[in-house]
CSV table of C-alpha atoms and ligand atoms in Angstrom, one decimal:
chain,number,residue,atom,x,y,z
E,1,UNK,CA,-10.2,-56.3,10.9
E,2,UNK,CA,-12.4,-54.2,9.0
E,3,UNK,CA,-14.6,-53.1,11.7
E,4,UNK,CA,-11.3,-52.5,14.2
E,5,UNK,CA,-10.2,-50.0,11.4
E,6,UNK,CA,-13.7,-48.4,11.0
E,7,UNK,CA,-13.4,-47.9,14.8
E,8,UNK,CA,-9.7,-46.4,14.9
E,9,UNK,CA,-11.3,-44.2,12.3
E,10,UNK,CA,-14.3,-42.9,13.8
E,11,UNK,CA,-12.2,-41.9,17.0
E,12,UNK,CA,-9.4,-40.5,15.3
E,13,UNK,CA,-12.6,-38.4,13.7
E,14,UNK,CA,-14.4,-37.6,16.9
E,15,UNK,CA,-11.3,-36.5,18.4
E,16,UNK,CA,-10.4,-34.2,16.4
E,17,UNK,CA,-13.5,-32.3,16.1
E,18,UNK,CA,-13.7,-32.4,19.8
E,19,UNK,CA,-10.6,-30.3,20.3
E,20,UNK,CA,-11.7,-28.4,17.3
E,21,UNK,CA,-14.6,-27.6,19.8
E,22,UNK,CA,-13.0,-27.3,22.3
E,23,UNK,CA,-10.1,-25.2,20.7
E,24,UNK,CA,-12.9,-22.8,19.8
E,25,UNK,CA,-14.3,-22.3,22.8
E,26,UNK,CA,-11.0,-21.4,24.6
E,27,UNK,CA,-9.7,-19.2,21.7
E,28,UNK,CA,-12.7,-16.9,21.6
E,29,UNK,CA,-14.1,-15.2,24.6
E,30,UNK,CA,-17.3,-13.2,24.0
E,31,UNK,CA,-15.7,-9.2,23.2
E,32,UNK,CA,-16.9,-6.0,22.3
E,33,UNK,CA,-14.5,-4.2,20.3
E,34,UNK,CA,-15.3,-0.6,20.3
E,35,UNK,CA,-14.1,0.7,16.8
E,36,UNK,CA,-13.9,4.8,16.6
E,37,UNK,CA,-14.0,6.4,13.3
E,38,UNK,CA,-14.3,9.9,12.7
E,39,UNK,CA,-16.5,10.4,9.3
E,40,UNK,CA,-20.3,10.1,9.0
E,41,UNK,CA,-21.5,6.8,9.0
E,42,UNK,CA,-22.3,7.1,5.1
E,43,UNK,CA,-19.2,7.5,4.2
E,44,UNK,CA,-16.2,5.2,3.1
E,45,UNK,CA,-14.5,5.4,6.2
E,46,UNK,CA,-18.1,4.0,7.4
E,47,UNK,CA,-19.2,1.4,5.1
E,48,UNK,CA,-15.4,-0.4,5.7
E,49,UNK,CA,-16.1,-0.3,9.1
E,50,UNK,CA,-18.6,-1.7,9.0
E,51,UNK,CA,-17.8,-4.2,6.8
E,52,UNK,CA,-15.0,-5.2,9.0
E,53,UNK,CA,-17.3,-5.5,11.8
E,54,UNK,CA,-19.0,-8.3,9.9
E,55,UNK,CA,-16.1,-10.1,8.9
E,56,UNK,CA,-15.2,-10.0,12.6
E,57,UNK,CA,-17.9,-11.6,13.8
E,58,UNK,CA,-18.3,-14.5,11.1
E,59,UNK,CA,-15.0,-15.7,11.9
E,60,UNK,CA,-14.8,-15.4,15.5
E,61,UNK,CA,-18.3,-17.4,15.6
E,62,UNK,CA,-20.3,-14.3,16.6
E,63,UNK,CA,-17.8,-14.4,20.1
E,64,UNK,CA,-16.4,-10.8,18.9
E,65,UNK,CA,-18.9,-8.1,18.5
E,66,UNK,CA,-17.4,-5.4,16.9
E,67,UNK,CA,-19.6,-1.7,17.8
E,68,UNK,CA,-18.1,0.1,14.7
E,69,UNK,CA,-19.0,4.1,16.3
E,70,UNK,CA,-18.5,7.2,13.5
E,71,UNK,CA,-19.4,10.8,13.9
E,72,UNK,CA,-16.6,11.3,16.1
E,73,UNK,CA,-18.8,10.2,19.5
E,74,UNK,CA,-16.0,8.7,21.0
E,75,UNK,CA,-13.5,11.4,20.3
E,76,UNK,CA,-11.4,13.0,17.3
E,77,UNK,CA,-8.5,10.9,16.1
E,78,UNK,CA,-6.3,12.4,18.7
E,79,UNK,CA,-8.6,11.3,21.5
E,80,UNK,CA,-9.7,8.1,20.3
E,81,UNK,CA,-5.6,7.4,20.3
E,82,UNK,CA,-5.1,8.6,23.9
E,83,UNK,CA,-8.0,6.3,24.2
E,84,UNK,CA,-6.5,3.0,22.9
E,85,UNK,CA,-2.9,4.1,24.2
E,86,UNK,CA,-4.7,3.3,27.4
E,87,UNK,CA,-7.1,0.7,27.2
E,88,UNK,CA,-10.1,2.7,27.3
E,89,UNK,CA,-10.9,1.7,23.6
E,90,UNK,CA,-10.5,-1.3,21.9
E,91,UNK,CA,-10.0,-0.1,18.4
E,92,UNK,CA,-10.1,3.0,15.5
E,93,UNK,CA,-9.5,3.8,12.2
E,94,UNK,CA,-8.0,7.5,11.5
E,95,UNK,CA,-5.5,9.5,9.7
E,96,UNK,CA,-1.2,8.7,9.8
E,97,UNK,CA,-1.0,12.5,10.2
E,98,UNK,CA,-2.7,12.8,13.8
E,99,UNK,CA,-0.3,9.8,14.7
E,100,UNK,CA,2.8,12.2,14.1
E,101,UNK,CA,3.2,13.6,17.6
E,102,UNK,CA,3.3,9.7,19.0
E,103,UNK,CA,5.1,8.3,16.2
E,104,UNK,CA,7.4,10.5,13.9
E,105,UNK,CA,8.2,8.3,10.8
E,106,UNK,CA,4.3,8.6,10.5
E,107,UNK,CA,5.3,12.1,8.7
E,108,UNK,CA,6.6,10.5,5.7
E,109,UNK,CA,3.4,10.0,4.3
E,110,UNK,CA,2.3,13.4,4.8
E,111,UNK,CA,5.4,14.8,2.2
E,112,UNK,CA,3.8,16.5,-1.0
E,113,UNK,CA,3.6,14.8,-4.1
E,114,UNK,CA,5.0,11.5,-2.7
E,115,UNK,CA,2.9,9.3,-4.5
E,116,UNK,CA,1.3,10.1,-7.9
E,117,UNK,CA,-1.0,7.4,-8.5
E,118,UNK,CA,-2.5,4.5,-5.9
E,119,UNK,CA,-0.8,1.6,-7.6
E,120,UNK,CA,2.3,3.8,-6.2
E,121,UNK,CA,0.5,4.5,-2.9
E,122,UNK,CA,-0.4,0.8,-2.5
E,123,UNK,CA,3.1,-1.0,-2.9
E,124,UNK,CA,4.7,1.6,-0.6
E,125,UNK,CA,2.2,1.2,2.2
E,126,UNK,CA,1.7,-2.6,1.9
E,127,UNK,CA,5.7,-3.1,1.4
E,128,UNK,CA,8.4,-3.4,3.9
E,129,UNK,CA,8.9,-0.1,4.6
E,130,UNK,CA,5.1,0.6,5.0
E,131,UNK,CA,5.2,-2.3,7.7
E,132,UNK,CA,8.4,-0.6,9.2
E,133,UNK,CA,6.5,2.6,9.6
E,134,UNK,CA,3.6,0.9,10.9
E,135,UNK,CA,5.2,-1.2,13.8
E,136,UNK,CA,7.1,2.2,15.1
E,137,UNK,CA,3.2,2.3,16.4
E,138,UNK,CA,3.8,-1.1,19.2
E,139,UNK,CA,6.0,1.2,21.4
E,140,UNK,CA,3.6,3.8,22.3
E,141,UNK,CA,0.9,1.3,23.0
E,142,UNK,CA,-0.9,1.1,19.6
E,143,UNK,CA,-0.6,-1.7,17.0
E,144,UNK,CA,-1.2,-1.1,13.7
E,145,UNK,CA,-3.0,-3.8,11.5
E,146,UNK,CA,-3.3,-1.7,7.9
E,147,UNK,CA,-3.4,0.7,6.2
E,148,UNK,CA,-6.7,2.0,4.5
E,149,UNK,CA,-6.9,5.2,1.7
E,150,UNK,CA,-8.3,8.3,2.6
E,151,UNK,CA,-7.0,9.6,-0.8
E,152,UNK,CA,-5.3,12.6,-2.6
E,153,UNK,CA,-6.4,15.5,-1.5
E,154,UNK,CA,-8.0,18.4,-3.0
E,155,UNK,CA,-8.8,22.2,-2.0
E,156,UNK,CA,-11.9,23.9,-0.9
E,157,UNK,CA,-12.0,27.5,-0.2
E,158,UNK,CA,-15.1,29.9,0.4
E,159,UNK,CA,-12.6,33.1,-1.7
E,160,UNK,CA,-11.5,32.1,-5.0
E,161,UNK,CA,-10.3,29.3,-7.1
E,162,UNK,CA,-6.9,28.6,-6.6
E,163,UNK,CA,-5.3,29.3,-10.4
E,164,UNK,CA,-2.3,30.3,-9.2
E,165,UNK,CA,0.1,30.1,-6.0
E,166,UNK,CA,-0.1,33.3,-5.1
E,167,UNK,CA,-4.5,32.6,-4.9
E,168,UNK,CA,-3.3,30.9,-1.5
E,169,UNK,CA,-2.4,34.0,0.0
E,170,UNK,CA,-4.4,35.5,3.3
E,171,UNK,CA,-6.6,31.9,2.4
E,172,UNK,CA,-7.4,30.3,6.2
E,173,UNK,CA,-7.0,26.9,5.7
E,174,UNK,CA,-7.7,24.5,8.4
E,175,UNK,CA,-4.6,21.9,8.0
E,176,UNK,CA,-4.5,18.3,10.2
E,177,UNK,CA,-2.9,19.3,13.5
E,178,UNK,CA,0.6,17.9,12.3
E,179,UNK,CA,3.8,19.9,12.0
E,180,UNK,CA,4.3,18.8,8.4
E,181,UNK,CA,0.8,19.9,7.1
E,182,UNK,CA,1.3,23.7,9.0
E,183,UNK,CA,4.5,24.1,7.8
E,184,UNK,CA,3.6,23.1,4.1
E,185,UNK,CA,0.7,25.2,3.9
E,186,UNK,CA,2.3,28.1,5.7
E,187,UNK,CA,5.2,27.4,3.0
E,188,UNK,CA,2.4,28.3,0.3
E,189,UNK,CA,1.9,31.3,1.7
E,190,UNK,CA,-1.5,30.3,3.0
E,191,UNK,CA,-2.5,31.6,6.6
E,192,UNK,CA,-2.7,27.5,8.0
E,193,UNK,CA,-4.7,26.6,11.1
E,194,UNK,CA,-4.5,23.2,12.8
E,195,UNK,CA,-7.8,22.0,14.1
E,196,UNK,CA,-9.3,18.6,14.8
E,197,UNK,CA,-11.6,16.8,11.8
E,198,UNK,CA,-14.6,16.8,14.1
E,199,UNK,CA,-15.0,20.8,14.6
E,200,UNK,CA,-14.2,21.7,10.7
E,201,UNK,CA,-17.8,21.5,9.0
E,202,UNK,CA,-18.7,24.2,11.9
E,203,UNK,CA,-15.7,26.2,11.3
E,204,UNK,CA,-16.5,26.4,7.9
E,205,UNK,CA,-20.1,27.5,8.0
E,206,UNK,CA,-19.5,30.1,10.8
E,207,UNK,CA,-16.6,31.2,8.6
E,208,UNK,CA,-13.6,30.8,11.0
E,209,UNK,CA,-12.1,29.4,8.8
E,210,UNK,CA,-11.9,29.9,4.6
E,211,UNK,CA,-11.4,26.4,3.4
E,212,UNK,CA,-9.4,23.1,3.7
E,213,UNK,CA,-8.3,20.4,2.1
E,214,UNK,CA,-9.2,16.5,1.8
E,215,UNK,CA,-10.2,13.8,-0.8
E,216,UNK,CA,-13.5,14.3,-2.8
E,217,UNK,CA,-15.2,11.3,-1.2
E,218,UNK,CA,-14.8,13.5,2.0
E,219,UNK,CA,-16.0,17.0,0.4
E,220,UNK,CA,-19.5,14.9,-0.1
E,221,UNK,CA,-20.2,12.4,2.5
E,222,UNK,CA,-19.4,15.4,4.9
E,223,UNK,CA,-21.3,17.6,3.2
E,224,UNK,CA,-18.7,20.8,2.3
E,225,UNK,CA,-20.3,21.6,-0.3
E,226,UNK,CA,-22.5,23.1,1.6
E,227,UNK,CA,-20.4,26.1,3.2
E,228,UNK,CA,-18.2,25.7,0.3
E,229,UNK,CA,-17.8,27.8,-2.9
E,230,UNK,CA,-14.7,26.3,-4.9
E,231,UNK,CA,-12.8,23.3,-5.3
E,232,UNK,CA,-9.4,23.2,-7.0
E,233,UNK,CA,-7.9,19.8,-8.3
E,234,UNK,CA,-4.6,19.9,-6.6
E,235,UNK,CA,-4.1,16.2,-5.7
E,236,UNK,CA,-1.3,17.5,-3.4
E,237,UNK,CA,-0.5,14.7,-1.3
E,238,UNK,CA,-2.0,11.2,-0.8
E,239,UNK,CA,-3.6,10.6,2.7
E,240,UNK,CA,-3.5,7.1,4.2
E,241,UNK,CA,-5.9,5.9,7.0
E,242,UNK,CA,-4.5,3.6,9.7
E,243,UNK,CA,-6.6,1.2,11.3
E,244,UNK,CA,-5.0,0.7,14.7
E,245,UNK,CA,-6.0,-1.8,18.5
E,246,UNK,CA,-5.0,-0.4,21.6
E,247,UNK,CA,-2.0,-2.7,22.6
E,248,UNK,CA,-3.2,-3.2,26.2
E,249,UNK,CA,-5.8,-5.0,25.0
E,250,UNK,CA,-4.3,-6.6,22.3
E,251,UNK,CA,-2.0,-8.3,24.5
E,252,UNK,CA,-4.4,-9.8,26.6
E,253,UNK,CA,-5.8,-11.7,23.3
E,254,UNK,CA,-5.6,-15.5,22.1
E,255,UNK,CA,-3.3,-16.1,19.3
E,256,UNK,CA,-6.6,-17.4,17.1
E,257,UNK,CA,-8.4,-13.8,18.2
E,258,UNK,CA,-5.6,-12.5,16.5
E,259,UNK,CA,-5.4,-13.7,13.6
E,260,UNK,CA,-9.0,-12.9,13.3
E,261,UNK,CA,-9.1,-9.3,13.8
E,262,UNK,CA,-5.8,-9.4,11.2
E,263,UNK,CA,-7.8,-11.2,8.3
E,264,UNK,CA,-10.7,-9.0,8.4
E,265,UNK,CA,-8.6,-5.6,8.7
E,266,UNK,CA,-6.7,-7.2,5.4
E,267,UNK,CA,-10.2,-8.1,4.1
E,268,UNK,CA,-11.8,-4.4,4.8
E,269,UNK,CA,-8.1,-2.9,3.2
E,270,UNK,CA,-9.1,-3.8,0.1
E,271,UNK,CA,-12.9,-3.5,0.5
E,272,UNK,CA,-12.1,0.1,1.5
E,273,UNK,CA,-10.0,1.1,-1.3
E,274,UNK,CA,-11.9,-0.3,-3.9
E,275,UNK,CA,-14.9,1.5,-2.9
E,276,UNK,CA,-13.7,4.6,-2.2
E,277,UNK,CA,-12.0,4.7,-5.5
E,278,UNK,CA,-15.5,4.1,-7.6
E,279,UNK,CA,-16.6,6.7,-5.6
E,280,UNK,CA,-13.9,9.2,-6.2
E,281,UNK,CA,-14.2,8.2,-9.7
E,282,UNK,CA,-17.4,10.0,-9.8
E,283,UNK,CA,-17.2,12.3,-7.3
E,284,UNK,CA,-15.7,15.3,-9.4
E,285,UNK,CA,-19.2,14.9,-11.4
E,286,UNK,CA,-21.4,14.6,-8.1
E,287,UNK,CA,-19.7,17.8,-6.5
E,288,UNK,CA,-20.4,19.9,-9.5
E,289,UNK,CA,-23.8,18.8,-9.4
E,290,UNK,CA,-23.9,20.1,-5.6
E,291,UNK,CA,-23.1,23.4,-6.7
E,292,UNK,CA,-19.4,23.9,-6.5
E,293,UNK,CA,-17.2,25.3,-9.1
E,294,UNK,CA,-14.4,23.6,-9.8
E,295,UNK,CA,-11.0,23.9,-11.5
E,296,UNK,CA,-7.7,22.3,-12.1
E,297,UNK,CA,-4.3,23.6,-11.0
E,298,UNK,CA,-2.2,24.0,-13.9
E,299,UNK,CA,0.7,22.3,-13.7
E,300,UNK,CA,2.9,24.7,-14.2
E,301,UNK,CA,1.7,25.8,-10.9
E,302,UNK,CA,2.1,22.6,-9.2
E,303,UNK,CA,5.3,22.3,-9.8
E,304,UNK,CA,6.1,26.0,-8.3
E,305,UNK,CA,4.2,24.7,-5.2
E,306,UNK,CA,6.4,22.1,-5.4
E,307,UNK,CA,9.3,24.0,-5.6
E,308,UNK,CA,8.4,26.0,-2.4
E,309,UNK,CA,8.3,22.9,-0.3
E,310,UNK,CA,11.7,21.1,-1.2
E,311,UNK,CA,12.7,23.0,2.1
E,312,UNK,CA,9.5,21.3,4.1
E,313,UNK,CA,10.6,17.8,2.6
E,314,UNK,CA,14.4,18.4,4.1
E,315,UNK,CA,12.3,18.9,7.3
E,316,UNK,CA,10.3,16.0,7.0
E,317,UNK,CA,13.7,14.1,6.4
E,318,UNK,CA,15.1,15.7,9.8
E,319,UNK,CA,12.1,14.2,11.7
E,320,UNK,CA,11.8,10.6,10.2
E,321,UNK,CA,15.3,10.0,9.9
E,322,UNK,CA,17.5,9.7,6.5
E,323,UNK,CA,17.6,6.3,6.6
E,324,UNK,CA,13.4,6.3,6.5
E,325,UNK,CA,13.4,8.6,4.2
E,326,UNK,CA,15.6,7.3,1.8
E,327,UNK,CA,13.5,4.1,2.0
E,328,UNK,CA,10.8,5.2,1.1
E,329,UNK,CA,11.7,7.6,-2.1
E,330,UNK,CA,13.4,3.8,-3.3
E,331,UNK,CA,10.5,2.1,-2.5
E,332,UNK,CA,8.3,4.9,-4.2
E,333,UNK,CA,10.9,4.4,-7.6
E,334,UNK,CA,10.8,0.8,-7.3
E,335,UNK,CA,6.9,1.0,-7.8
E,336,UNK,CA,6.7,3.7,-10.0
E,337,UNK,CA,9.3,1.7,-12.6
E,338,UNK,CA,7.6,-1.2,-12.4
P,401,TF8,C1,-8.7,15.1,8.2
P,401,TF8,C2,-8.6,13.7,7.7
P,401,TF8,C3,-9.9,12.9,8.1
P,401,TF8,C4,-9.5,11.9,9.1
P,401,TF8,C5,-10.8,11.1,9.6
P,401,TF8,C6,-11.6,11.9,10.6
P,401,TF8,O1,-8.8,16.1,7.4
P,401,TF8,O2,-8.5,13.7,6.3
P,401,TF8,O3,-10.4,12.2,7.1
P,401,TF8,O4,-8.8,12.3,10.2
P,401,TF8,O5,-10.4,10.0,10.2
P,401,TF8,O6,-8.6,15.3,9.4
């Protein structure tokens, strides 16, 4: 009897890690996943990469390879989109604001002053409307998987500090290439040009443009404070990343391939945003150290900014839909009151 059982036991046991096995082997087909990114490699947007690479390829067995590519080399944001839209690439990470023109609720997150802290930013984005916004993506060939924080953003100019609202005029600010970001800054009064991520360090140095705007971790892993003389604390508006697969291939995945590429894009989430907040924690120090002068916009001030843009929010409204909108200014009370 007792050796019968041992038996029954030991087969039940082979058994299963044979289709374990052989589960394994059919789930995961050797892959390179191309993953685009547009910021140096050192740089936040960077080290999550890479990180997610890694996780990647630990739990796919070393079957998926992910080539995490920055610097732009396989195209701006806008490209790298057209890109995955049609199978070309595997896989980016880039800004909700270039996703605009494909996917209009994307424009939410662009409103000034949405969000005033990331325990705000965090909730939205990760919440039910967040995953709303993010599956509008699935139509137009992309799928989302997270969302990833590029952070608040902050001026830079090559004139003057901006005390005042009326320091923005005749200011040429490079702006994302989204409707929302022209309008606001043209709003300002600022003279607002929309150019790709990728040609701004050189538009800055050959002084085509005056200055832009973006998180501090940016303004020192790119390097503006090189062709840049002052940086204002505005903290205007909080900038998501969006780490997105091209849906044609996605499709032609295994259900356990998946699952892989979802738990490491959750894993690098918060990776990424814990990182990139120790380093904007000291980046204000760091920056002043590279040479650049910086100040604060009084409040006062912010709040007349704000008061010139109610008529871009009504806009934004218009393009992502009342219902959207609405969503997300409960979802933004919900956090901020808890
Ligand atoms: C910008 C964004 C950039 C991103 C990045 C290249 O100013 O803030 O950080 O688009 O993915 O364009």
């Amino acid at each position: 009897k007792f050796s019968k059982l041992t038996m029954v036991g030991a087969l039940a046991g082979l058994m299963a890690a044979g289709v374990a096995t052989q589960a394994l082997a059919q789930d995961f087909k050797p892959r390179i996943v191309r993953f685009g990114y547009g910021l140096v490699e050192d740089s936040n947007q960077g080290r999550a990469a890479r990180f997610f690479a890694q996780e990647v390829e630990k739990a796919s067995g070393g079957k998926m390879k992910v080539r995490a590519i920055g610097n732009a080399s396989l195209g701006s944001d806008t490209q790298m989109q057209q890109a995955l839209i049609g199978g070309a690439q595997e896989m980016m990470v880039g800004s909700t604001a270039t996703l605009v023109g494909l996917a209009p609720e994307m424009a939410v997150w662009d409103t000034p002053f949405l969000f005033s802290n990331v325990k705000e930013a965090d909730a939205v984005l990760d919440g039910p409307v967040g995953e709303k916004i993010k599956a509008t993506l699935e139509p137009k060939g992309m799928v989302g998987l997270v969302y990833w924080e590029n952070g608040f953003r902050n001026l830079t100019n090559n004139k003057r500090p901006i005390a005042k609202l009326e320091d923005l005029q005749d200011v040429k600010l490079r702006v994302m290439q989204n409707n929302v970001f022209l309008d606001s800054f043209k709003a300002l009064g600022a003279n607002a040009v929309p150019l790709p991520f990728s040609e701004l360090f050189t538009a800055l140095e050959t002084k085509a443009v005056d200055g832009q705007e973006n998180p501090y971790n940016t303004v020192l892993s790119s390097k503006f404070y090189e062709v840049q003389k002052y940086l204002t604390v505005s903290n205007h508006v909080y900038s998501p990343w969006i780490v997105t697969v091209s849906k044609k291939w996605w499709d032609g995945l295994s259900a356990a391939e998946k699952k892989v590429l979802q738990d490491a894009a959750i894993k690098s989430r918060d990776f990424e945003r814990k990182d990139t907040r120790e380093e904007a924690a000291k980046a204000l120090a760091d920056i002043k150290t590279k040479g650049m002068q910086v100040n604060e916009l009084p409040a006062a001030e912010a709040n007349r900014m704000r008061d010139k843009l109610t008529s871009v929010n009504a806009g934004i409204a218009k393009t992502v839909g009342q219902g959207t909108w609405d969503a997300v200014q409960g979802a933004v009370k919900q956090a901020r009151d808890a």
